[in-house]
Amino acid sequence: MKSREIRSKITDQAKLELSIEKIEVKKPVGSEVLIKMQASPINPSDIGLLIASANPTTLKKIRGAYPKVAMDIDKSHLSFFAKRLNKSLAVGNEGAGKVVDAGKDSKHLIGKIVSVSGGSTFSQYKCTDSFNCIEMKKGITSKKASSAFINPLTALGMVETCKIEGHGAIIHTAAASSLGQMLVKICNEDKIDLINIVRRENQVKLLESIGAKYILNSSSPDFMRDLIKAILKTGATIAFDATGGGQLTDQILTAMEFATSALEQDSPISVQGYSPYGSSAYKQVYIYGGLDPSPITLNKAYGMNWSAGGWLLFPFLTALSQERLEALRERVKKNIDTTFKSTYKKTIGLEDVLNPKYMKEYLKTGTGNKYLINPQVKNIKK
Ligand SMILES: NC(=O)c1ccc[n+]([C@@H]2O[C@H](COP(=O)([O-])OP(=O)(O)OC[C@H]3O[C@@H](n4cnc5c(N)ncnc54)[C@H](OP(=O)(O)O)[C@@H]3O)[C@@H](O)[C@H]2O)c1
């Protein structure tokens, strides 16, 4: 059967082409299921593949059998995209829909709403192994189930990483994000101290309303003082930074160093209360997003016992035991309409994704600005 799906291609002529193409979908066999996709969120990670660094103000329609638009991309960026040059790529990391057909081992899922991950979710139909799906509880709609993988498992993964690496509390940036709101609830449930860093006063209020205890505004002149105080109270030595640019990683490491040195005057590497190598507490910042495209600045005023590196969901999940992964998926399934609830600003159709009016909106990645696609709909009524 055929399915209409969104494709993104960067050409060697420095154009990014977005199109909707009809693709043959295979019949499910064995443990596979065929899902009629009904809701797929446009997450920040989807935008990276969908639009890359193209300039939406240069968008032009291209005549042809299927809807297609092209935008300019800076020629100097082409080497960065060498691996995807002239390749038409399916888009969409997660979503949800109804199982309409299944191989012999997954027949029990027919008629059920499932959440799914693993690519090509901006598509009318998706055939995949049922392992890539979470069967939803009765009464959960596709809209509610649409963000059950990426943000919930990442937020849970942060808590797992904190525990595995032996840290006492967590610092999180861009903390009013959909993911950040889930992390607040998880940490409250698991009794883990969480320091939330946001950049606007209304985000402080939003996080207060869902039970966050430590909320710091990076725009405040007292930010560094407040951050050090919060670390002294909680002992946080691990941070997850979604901004991935500018000074925030450096500020966090600096504050961790200040607080941990103050706490360990009799550290084995200190002489008379001072060590040129910094505190003996290991300080870790994981950069897991790129919301700030500017370079990261590290002033290195935190001795030698620290690390800043990337954190990515799928390698993390791959390293987990099957049993632990199943426990995390079960927790998401059980709490999909509470702890792991996501909200959306608007639901649009497949062709709306190519419409500059909606593109301008869904590219904003602001608090409460997430868009959902219903791939069964061409366009929403104007
Ligand atoms: N590494 C992984 O495996 C992984 C997995 C899942 C998610 N992620 C990342 O997690 C992050 C959050 O995803 P989401 O879906 O929860 O996002 P979301 O709901 O779209 O929210 C984005 C948030 O980021 C804030 N923000 C945007 N630009 C910012 C900047 N330059 N500095 C500070 N804050 C900024 C926004 O606040 P304003 O309203 O102030 O703009 C908003 O609160 C994204 O970066 C995503 O790529 C990574």
Short mmCIF file of C-alpha atoms and ligand atoms in Angstrom, two decimals:
data_model
loop_
_atom_site.label_atom_id
_atom_site.label_comp_id
_atom_site.label_asym_id
_atom_site.label_seq_id
_atom_site.Cartn_x
_atom_site.Cartn_y
_atom_site.Cartn_z
CA MET A 1 0.00 0.00 0.00
CA LYS A 2 1.05 3.64 -0.52
CA SER A 3 1.65 6.21 2.19
CA ARG A 4 2.18 9.97 1.81
CA GLU A 5 5.16 11.13 3.85
CA ILE A 6 7.36 14.15 4.39
CA ARG A 7 10.85 14.03 2.91
CA SER A 8 13.80 16.37 3.37
CA LYS A 9 16.72 16.60 0.93
CA ILE A 10 19.80 18.85 0.81
CA THR A 11 21.12 19.16 -2.74
CA ASP A 12 24.68 19.86 -3.84
CA GLN A 13 23.23 23.08 -5.29
CA ALA A 14 22.80 24.36 -1.69
CA LYS A 15 19.01 23.93 -1.59
CA LEU A 16 16.95 22.19 1.06
CA GLU A 17 13.91 20.58 -0.55
CA LEU A 18 10.87 19.55 1.47
CA SER A 19 8.37 17.35 -0.28
CA ILE A 20 5.46 15.01 0.30
CA GLU A 21 5.94 11.77 -1.57
CA LYS A 22 3.98 8.58 -2.02
CA ILE A 23 6.01 5.68 -0.67
CA GLU A 24 5.26 1.95 -0.81
CA VAL A 25 4.74 0.57 2.72
CA LYS A 26 5.46 -3.12 3.24
CA LYS A 27 2.94 -5.59 4.58
CA PRO A 28 3.77 -6.52 8.20
CA VAL A 29 5.19 -9.98 8.86
CA GLY A 30 6.21 -11.85 12.03
CA SER A 31 6.18 -9.41 14.96
CA GLU A 32 5.69 -6.32 12.76
CA VAL A 33 2.69 -3.99 12.87
CA LEU A 34 1.25 -1.54 10.35
CA ILE A 35 0.28 1.71 12.09
CA LYS A 36 -2.10 4.32 10.73
CA MET A 37 -0.27 7.39 12.12
CA GLN A 38 -2.56 9.97 13.73
CA ALA A 39 -0.28 12.26 15.74
CA SER A 40 3.44 13.10 15.50
CA PRO A 41 5.09 15.92 17.47
CA ILE A 42 7.58 18.27 15.81
CA ASN A 43 10.40 18.02 18.35
CA PRO A 44 13.55 20.17 18.27
CA SER A 45 15.48 17.09 17.07
CA ASP A 46 13.07 16.70 14.11
CA ILE A 47 13.69 20.30 13.09
CA GLY A 48 17.41 19.51 12.72
CA LEU A 49 16.68 16.89 10.07
CA LEU A 50 13.66 18.60 8.53
CA ILE A 51 14.98 22.15 8.02
CA ALA A 52 18.69 21.80 8.94
CA SER A 53 20.21 25.28 8.59
CA ALA A 54 18.00 26.34 5.64
CA ASN A 55 16.63 29.87 5.53
CA PRO A 56 12.79 29.72 5.60
CA THR A 57 12.50 33.30 4.29
CA THR A 58 13.86 32.06 0.94
CA LEU A 59 11.14 29.38 0.58
CA LYS A 60 9.77 28.89 -2.95
CA LYS A 61 7.19 26.41 -4.21
CA ILE A 62 8.36 23.91 -6.85
CA ARG A 63 5.88 22.73 -9.48
CA GLY A 64 5.42 18.98 -9.73
CA ALA A 65 3.17 16.01 -9.06
CA TYR A 66 3.55 16.31 -5.28
CA PRO A 67 3.77 19.33 -2.96
CA LYS A 68 7.37 20.49 -2.83
CA VAL A 69 9.23 23.60 -1.63
CA ALA A 70 12.89 24.63 -1.69
CA MET A 71 14.90 26.93 0.56
CA ASP A 72 18.45 28.24 0.37
CA ILE A 73 21.13 26.78 2.55
CA ASP A 74 24.46 28.46 3.14
CA LYS A 75 27.05 26.90 0.77
CA SER A 76 29.62 26.88 3.57
CA HIS A 77 27.37 24.41 5.48
CA LEU A 78 27.38 21.77 2.71
CA SER A 79 30.46 19.93 3.98
CA PHE A 80 28.73 19.57 7.35
CA PHE A 81 25.83 17.82 5.58
CA ALA A 82 28.06 15.69 3.30
CA LYS A 83 26.54 12.39 4.51
CA ARG A 84 22.99 13.40 3.56
CA LEU A 85 23.75 15.32 0.34
CA ASN A 86 21.23 14.54 -2.48
CA LYS A 87 19.50 11.91 -0.31
CA SER A 88 15.74 12.15 0.24
CA LEU A 89 15.25 11.42 3.96
CA ALA A 90 12.07 10.45 5.79
CA VAL A 91 11.43 12.59 8.88
CA GLY A 92 9.80 12.18 12.32
CA ASN A 93 11.29 10.52 15.41
CA GLU A 94 8.09 9.52 17.18
CA GLY A 95 4.31 9.56 17.08
CA ALA A 96 1.24 7.46 17.67
CA GLY A 97 -1.56 5.82 15.78
CA LYS A 98 -3.81 2.81 15.43
CA VAL A 99 -2.54 -0.64 14.46
CA VAL A 100 -4.45 -1.62 11.31
CA ASP A 101 -2.57 -4.80 10.33
CA ALA A 102 0.02 -7.09 11.91
CA GLY A 103 2.19 -10.12 11.28
CA LYS A 104 1.23 -13.42 12.89
CA ASP A 105 3.05 -12.70 16.19
CA SER A 106 1.49 -9.27 16.77
CA LYS A 107 -2.15 -9.84 15.80
CA HIS A 108 -3.22 -8.98 19.39
CA LEU A 109 -2.26 -5.35 18.70
CA ILE A 110 -4.72 -4.86 15.83
CA GLY A 111 -7.13 -2.03 16.71
CA LYS A 112 -4.90 -0.81 19.59
CA ILE A 113 -3.41 2.69 19.94
CA VAL A 114 0.38 2.48 20.08
CA SER A 115 3.14 4.99 20.50
CA VAL A 116 6.06 4.42 18.13
CA SER A 117 9.64 5.62 17.61
CA GLY A 118 12.37 4.95 15.10
CA GLY A 119 11.90 7.39 12.21
CA SER A 120 9.44 8.08 9.34
CA THR A 121 6.64 9.16 11.67
CA PHE A 122 5.66 12.19 9.55
CA SER A 123 3.91 9.63 7.40
CA GLN A 124 0.36 8.30 6.94
CA TYR A 125 1.41 4.68 7.62
CA LYS A 126 4.42 3.09 9.27
CA CYS A 127 5.39 -0.58 9.30
CA THR A 128 7.73 -1.48 12.15
CA ASP A 129 8.58 -4.21 14.64
CA SER A 130 6.21 -4.14 17.62
CA PHE A 131 9.28 -3.79 19.89
CA ASN A 132 9.45 -0.16 18.68
CA CYS A 133 5.93 0.44 20.00
CA ILE A 134 4.33 0.95 23.39
CA GLU A 135 0.77 -0.32 23.57
CA MET A 136 -1.34 2.33 25.27
CA LYS A 137 -3.88 1.85 28.05
CA LYS A 138 -7.55 1.91 27.11
CA GLY A 139 -8.84 5.46 26.65
CA ILE A 140 -5.48 7.00 25.69
CA THR A 141 -5.82 8.80 22.36
CA SER A 142 -3.08 9.03 19.73
CA LYS A 143 -2.63 12.70 20.63
CA LYS A 144 -1.92 11.80 24.28
CA ALA A 145 0.34 8.93 23.20
CA SER A 146 2.28 10.87 20.56
CA SER A 147 5.29 11.88 22.73
CA ALA A 148 5.85 8.69 24.73
CA PHE A 149 9.44 7.99 23.69
CA ILE A 150 11.87 10.84 23.13
CA ASN A 151 11.21 13.22 26.02
CA PRO A 152 9.92 10.72 28.63
CA LEU A 153 12.80 8.26 28.15
CA THR A 154 15.35 11.08 28.01
CA ALA A 155 14.07 12.56 31.29
CA LEU A 156 14.11 9.09 32.87
CA GLY A 157 17.56 8.51 31.33
CA MET A 158 18.90 11.60 33.06
CA VAL A 159 17.77 10.29 36.44
CA GLU A 160 19.24 6.85 35.65
CA THR A 161 22.54 8.46 34.61
CA CYS A 162 22.61 10.51 37.83
CA LYS A 163 22.13 7.35 39.90
CA ILE A 164 24.53 5.15 37.88
CA GLU A 165 27.29 7.79 38.14
CA GLY A 166 26.67 8.35 41.85
CA HIS A 167 25.66 12.03 41.88
CA GLY A 168 23.38 13.39 44.58
CA ALA A 169 21.26 15.89 42.66
CA ILE A 170 20.72 17.23 39.12
CA ILE A 171 20.94 20.62 37.41
CA HIS A 172 18.80 21.07 34.28
CA THR A 173 18.77 23.97 31.79
CA ALA A 174 15.97 25.17 29.47
CA ALA A 175 13.99 23.60 32.29
CA ALA A 176 10.53 24.87 31.27
CA SER A 177 10.65 22.67 28.13
CA SER A 178 8.20 19.77 27.73
CA LEU A 179 11.04 17.48 28.85
CA GLY A 180 11.93 19.77 31.76
CA GLN A 181 8.39 19.65 33.09
CA MET A 182 8.49 15.83 33.01
CA LEU A 183 11.85 15.86 34.83
CA VAL A 184 10.38 18.03 37.62
CA LYS A 185 7.63 15.47 38.19
CA ILE A 186 9.96 12.45 37.99
CA CYS A 187 12.43 13.98 40.48
CA ASN A 188 9.58 14.81 42.88
CA GLU A 189 8.29 11.23 42.63
CA ASP A 190 11.80 9.78 43.10
CA LYS A 191 12.81 12.31 45.82
CA ILE A 192 15.82 13.62 43.89
CA ASP A 193 16.78 17.29 44.23
CA LEU A 194 16.60 19.13 40.91
CA ILE A 195 17.90 22.63 40.19
CA ASN A 196 15.92 24.07 37.28
CA ILE A 197 17.51 26.84 35.21
CA VAL A 198 15.16 28.90 33.03
CA ARG A 199 15.60 32.25 31.29
CA ARG A 200 12.27 34.04 31.87
CA GLU A 201 10.19 34.96 34.92
CA ASN A 202 6.97 33.38 33.55
CA GLN A 203 8.89 30.07 33.30
CA VAL A 204 9.72 30.34 37.03
CA LYS A 205 5.97 30.57 37.72
CA LEU A 206 5.18 27.69 35.38
CA LEU A 207 7.64 25.37 37.14
CA GLU A 208 6.47 26.51 40.58
CA SER A 209 2.93 25.54 39.58
CA ILE A 210 4.01 21.94 38.92
CA GLY A 211 5.95 21.56 42.16
CA ALA A 212 9.56 22.50 41.31
CA LYS A 213 11.59 23.48 44.40
CA TYR A 214 14.79 25.07 43.05
CA ILE A 215 14.16 27.40 40.08
CA LEU A 216 16.79 29.89 38.94
CA ASN A 217 16.47 32.52 36.25
CA SER A 218 19.72 32.82 34.25
CA SER A 219 18.72 36.40 33.31
CA SER A 220 18.79 37.50 36.96
CA PRO A 221 21.86 39.51 38.12
CA ASP A 222 22.00 37.16 41.15
CA PHE A 223 22.05 34.00 39.03
CA MET A 224 25.58 32.82 39.91
CA ARG A 225 25.12 33.51 43.62
CA ASP A 226 21.77 31.67 43.62
CA LEU A 227 23.24 28.76 41.66
CA ILE A 228 26.11 28.32 44.14
CA LYS A 229 23.64 28.48 47.05
CA ALA A 230 21.40 25.85 45.43
CA ILE A 231 24.40 23.54 44.81
CA LEU A 232 25.53 23.97 48.40
CA LYS A 233 22.06 22.89 49.55
CA THR A 234 21.61 19.96 47.16
CA GLY A 235 25.16 18.78 46.37
CA ALA A 236 24.39 18.67 42.63
CA THR A 237 27.46 17.62 40.65
CA ILE A 238 25.76 16.55 37.40
CA ALA A 239 23.99 18.84 34.92
CA PHE A 240 22.10 18.32 31.67
CA ASP A 241 22.37 21.34 29.40
CA ALA A 242 19.92 21.62 26.48
CA THR A 243 21.24 24.99 25.32
CA GLY A 244 24.61 23.56 24.18
CA GLY A 245 25.98 27.03 23.43
CA GLY A 246 27.16 30.22 25.10
CA GLN A 247 28.22 30.38 28.75
CA LEU A 248 25.77 28.19 30.65
CA THR A 249 27.94 25.03 30.77
CA ASP A 250 30.85 27.16 32.02
CA GLN A 251 28.71 28.92 34.63
CA ILE A 252 27.44 25.59 35.95
CA LEU A 253 30.93 24.08 36.24
CA THR A 254 32.20 27.28 37.91
CA ALA A 255 29.36 27.22 40.45
CA MET A 256 29.88 23.48 41.11
CA GLU A 257 33.57 24.11 41.72
CA PHE A 258 32.87 27.00 44.07
CA ALA A 259 30.31 25.02 46.08
CA THR A 260 32.23 21.73 46.22
CA SER A 261 35.51 23.43 47.26
CA ALA A 262 33.67 25.24 50.02
CA LEU A 263 32.34 21.91 51.25
CA GLU A 264 35.70 20.10 51.23
CA GLN A 265 38.29 22.23 52.97
CA ASP A 266 40.10 19.06 54.03
CA SER A 267 40.20 17.50 50.54
CA PRO A 268 43.16 15.07 49.98
CA ILE A 269 44.45 17.27 47.14
CA SER A 270 44.27 20.53 49.04
CA VAL A 271 47.06 22.15 51.03
CA GLN A 272 45.98 24.60 53.73
CA GLY A 273 42.47 24.61 52.29
CA TYR A 274 43.61 25.33 48.71
CA SER A 275 44.31 23.18 45.64
CA PRO A 276 45.35 24.44 42.19
CA TYR A 277 43.65 21.32 40.78
CA GLY A 278 40.24 22.30 42.07
CA SER A 279 37.92 20.33 44.31
CA SER A 280 38.13 16.54 44.40
CA ALA A 281 34.39 16.25 43.61
CA TYR A 282 33.83 15.06 40.04
CA LYS A 283 31.78 17.63 38.14
CA GLN A 284 29.90 16.52 35.02
CA VAL A 285 27.89 18.54 32.49
CA TYR A 286 26.13 16.63 29.72
CA ILE A 287 25.17 18.68 26.68
CA TYR A 288 22.09 17.06 25.25
CA GLY A 289 20.60 19.77 23.02
CA GLY A 290 21.64 22.62 20.75
CA LEU A 291 19.03 25.30 21.46
CA ASP A 292 21.73 27.99 21.47
CA PRO A 293 23.65 27.75 18.17
CA SER A 294 26.61 29.88 19.39
CA PRO A 295 29.91 28.19 20.36
CA ILE A 296 30.35 26.96 23.93
CA THR A 297 32.80 29.03 25.96
CA LEU A 298 34.77 27.23 28.70
CA ASN A 299 36.93 29.40 30.96
CA LYS A 300 38.24 26.34 32.84
CA ALA A 301 38.17 27.93 36.29
CA TYR A 302 37.27 24.60 37.86
CA GLY A 303 40.50 22.66 38.23
CA MET A 304 40.93 19.32 36.49
CA ASN A 305 38.23 17.09 37.89
CA TRP A 306 35.38 17.81 35.51
CA SER A 307 33.95 16.79 32.19
CA ALA A 308 31.64 18.28 29.58
CA GLY A 309 30.37 15.97 26.84
CA GLY A 310 27.38 14.88 24.84
CA TRP A 311 24.45 12.74 25.98
CA LEU A 312 22.16 11.00 23.50
CA LEU A 313 19.08 8.93 24.19
CA PHE A 314 19.48 5.93 21.88
CA PRO A 315 23.07 4.94 22.80
CA PHE A 316 22.02 5.30 26.43
CA LEU A 317 19.01 2.99 25.94
CA THR A 318 21.14 0.48 24.05
CA ALA A 319 23.49 0.24 27.03
CA LEU A 320 20.62 -0.43 29.46
CA SER A 321 19.64 -3.97 30.37
CA GLN A 322 16.48 -5.27 28.69
CA GLU A 323 14.82 -5.52 32.09
CA ARG A 324 15.58 -1.91 33.03
CA LEU A 325 14.48 -0.61 29.62
CA GLU A 326 11.18 -2.46 29.98
CA ALA A 327 10.68 -0.93 33.46
CA LEU A 328 11.19 2.58 32.05
CA ARG A 329 8.77 1.93 29.17
CA GLU A 330 6.18 0.58 31.63
CA ARG A 331 6.52 3.69 33.80
CA VAL A 332 5.84 5.88 30.74
CA LYS A 333 2.86 3.77 29.70
CA LYS A 334 1.34 3.90 33.18
CA ASN A 335 1.76 7.66 33.58
CA ILE A 336 1.38 8.95 30.01
CA ASP A 337 -1.45 11.32 30.92
CA THR A 338 0.15 12.61 34.16
CA THR A 339 3.96 12.62 34.67
CA PHE A 340 4.67 12.30 30.94
CA LYS A 341 1.86 14.47 29.62
CA SER A 342 2.77 16.77 26.72
CA THR A 343 0.76 19.73 25.47
CA TYR A 344 0.60 21.15 21.96
CA LYS A 345 -0.09 24.60 20.61
CA LYS A 346 -1.72 23.37 17.40
CA THR A 347 -2.30 20.29 15.26
CA ILE A 348 -1.52 20.74 11.56
CA GLY A 349 -1.75 18.56 8.46
CA LEU A 350 1.07 17.07 6.38
CA GLU A 351 1.06 19.83 3.74
CA ASP A 352 0.97 22.53 6.44
CA VAL A 353 4.53 21.47 7.37
CA LEU A 354 5.62 22.93 4.00
CA ASN A 355 3.57 26.11 4.47
CA PRO A 356 5.75 29.15 5.42
CA LYS A 357 2.96 30.44 7.70
CA TYR A 358 3.14 27.36 9.95
CA MET A 359 6.88 26.83 9.45
CA LYS A 360 7.55 30.23 11.02
CA GLU A 361 5.51 29.12 14.03
CA TYR A 362 6.77 25.56 14.60
CA LEU A 363 10.41 26.63 14.20
CA LYS A 364 10.19 28.78 17.33
CA THR A 365 10.78 25.93 19.86
CA GLY A 366 9.51 28.18 22.67
CA THR A 367 7.81 27.12 25.90
CA GLY A 368 4.34 25.76 25.13
CA ASN A 369 4.89 26.16 21.38
CA LYS A 370 5.07 22.54 20.27
CA TYR A 371 3.23 21.58 17.09
CA LEU A 372 1.65 18.23 16.32
CA ILE A 373 1.11 16.76 12.86
CA ASN A 374 -1.92 14.64 12.01
CA PRO A 375 -0.56 12.82 8.91
CA GLN A 376 -4.09 11.74 7.94
CA VAL A 377 -4.99 15.38 7.27
CA LYS A 378 -3.71 17.35 4.23
CA ASN A 379 -4.21 20.85 5.64
CA ILE A 380 -6.10 22.31 8.53
CA LYS A 381 -8.83 24.79 7.59
CA LYS A 382 -7.43 28.29 7.18
N1 LIG B 1 20.06 14.28 23.46
C1 LIG B 1 18.89 13.64 23.38
O1 LIG B 1 18.85 12.40 23.24
C2 LIG B 1 17.61 14.42 23.48
C3 LIG B 1 16.39 13.73 23.59
C4 LIG B 1 15.23 14.48 23.76
C5 LIG B 1 15.27 15.88 23.76
N2 LIG B 1 16.48 16.49 23.59
C6 LIG B 1 16.57 17.97 23.64
O2 LIG B 1 15.82 18.43 24.76
C7 LIG B 1 15.52 19.79 24.57
C8 LIG B 1 14.09 20.05 24.99
O3 LIG B 1 13.17 19.39 24.10
P1 LIG B 1 11.60 19.67 24.23
O4 LIG B 1 10.92 18.89 23.18
O5 LIG B 1 11.21 19.45 25.64
O6 LIG B 1 11.56 21.24 23.90
P2 LIG B 1 10.34 22.25 23.88
O7 LIG B 1 9.18 21.74 24.63
O8 LIG B 1 10.17 22.68 22.45
O9 LIG B 1 10.93 23.50 24.71
C9 LIG B 1 12.09 24.16 24.33
C10 LIG B 1 12.52 25.03 25.53
O10 LIG B 1 13.81 25.53 25.30
C11 LIG B 1 13.85 26.92 25.67
N3 LIG B 1 14.89 27.53 24.85
C12 LIG B 1 14.92 27.63 23.50
N4 LIG B 1 16.07 28.23 23.13
C13 LIG B 1 16.75 28.50 24.27
C14 LIG B 1 18.01 29.11 24.55
N5 LIG B 1 18.79 29.56 23.55
N6 LIG B 1 18.40 29.25 25.84
C15 LIG B 1 17.61 28.79 26.85
N7 LIG B 1 16.42 28.20 26.65
C16 LIG B 1 16.00 28.06 25.38
C17 LIG B 1 12.45 27.43 25.38
O11 LIG B 1 12.21 28.54 26.18
P3 LIG B 1 11.76 29.99 25.61
O12 LIG B 1 10.24 30.00 25.70
O13 LIG B 1 12.42 30.92 26.55
O14 LIG B 1 12.25 30.09 24.19
C18 LIG B 1 11.60 26.21 25.80
O15 LIG B 1 11.31 26.24 27.18
C19 LIG B 1 15.81 20.09 23.09
O16 LIG B 1 17.03 20.76 23.00
C20 LIG B 1 15.95 18.69 22.48
O17 LIG B 1 16.79 18.68 21.33
C21 LIG B 1 17.63 15.80 23.45
#
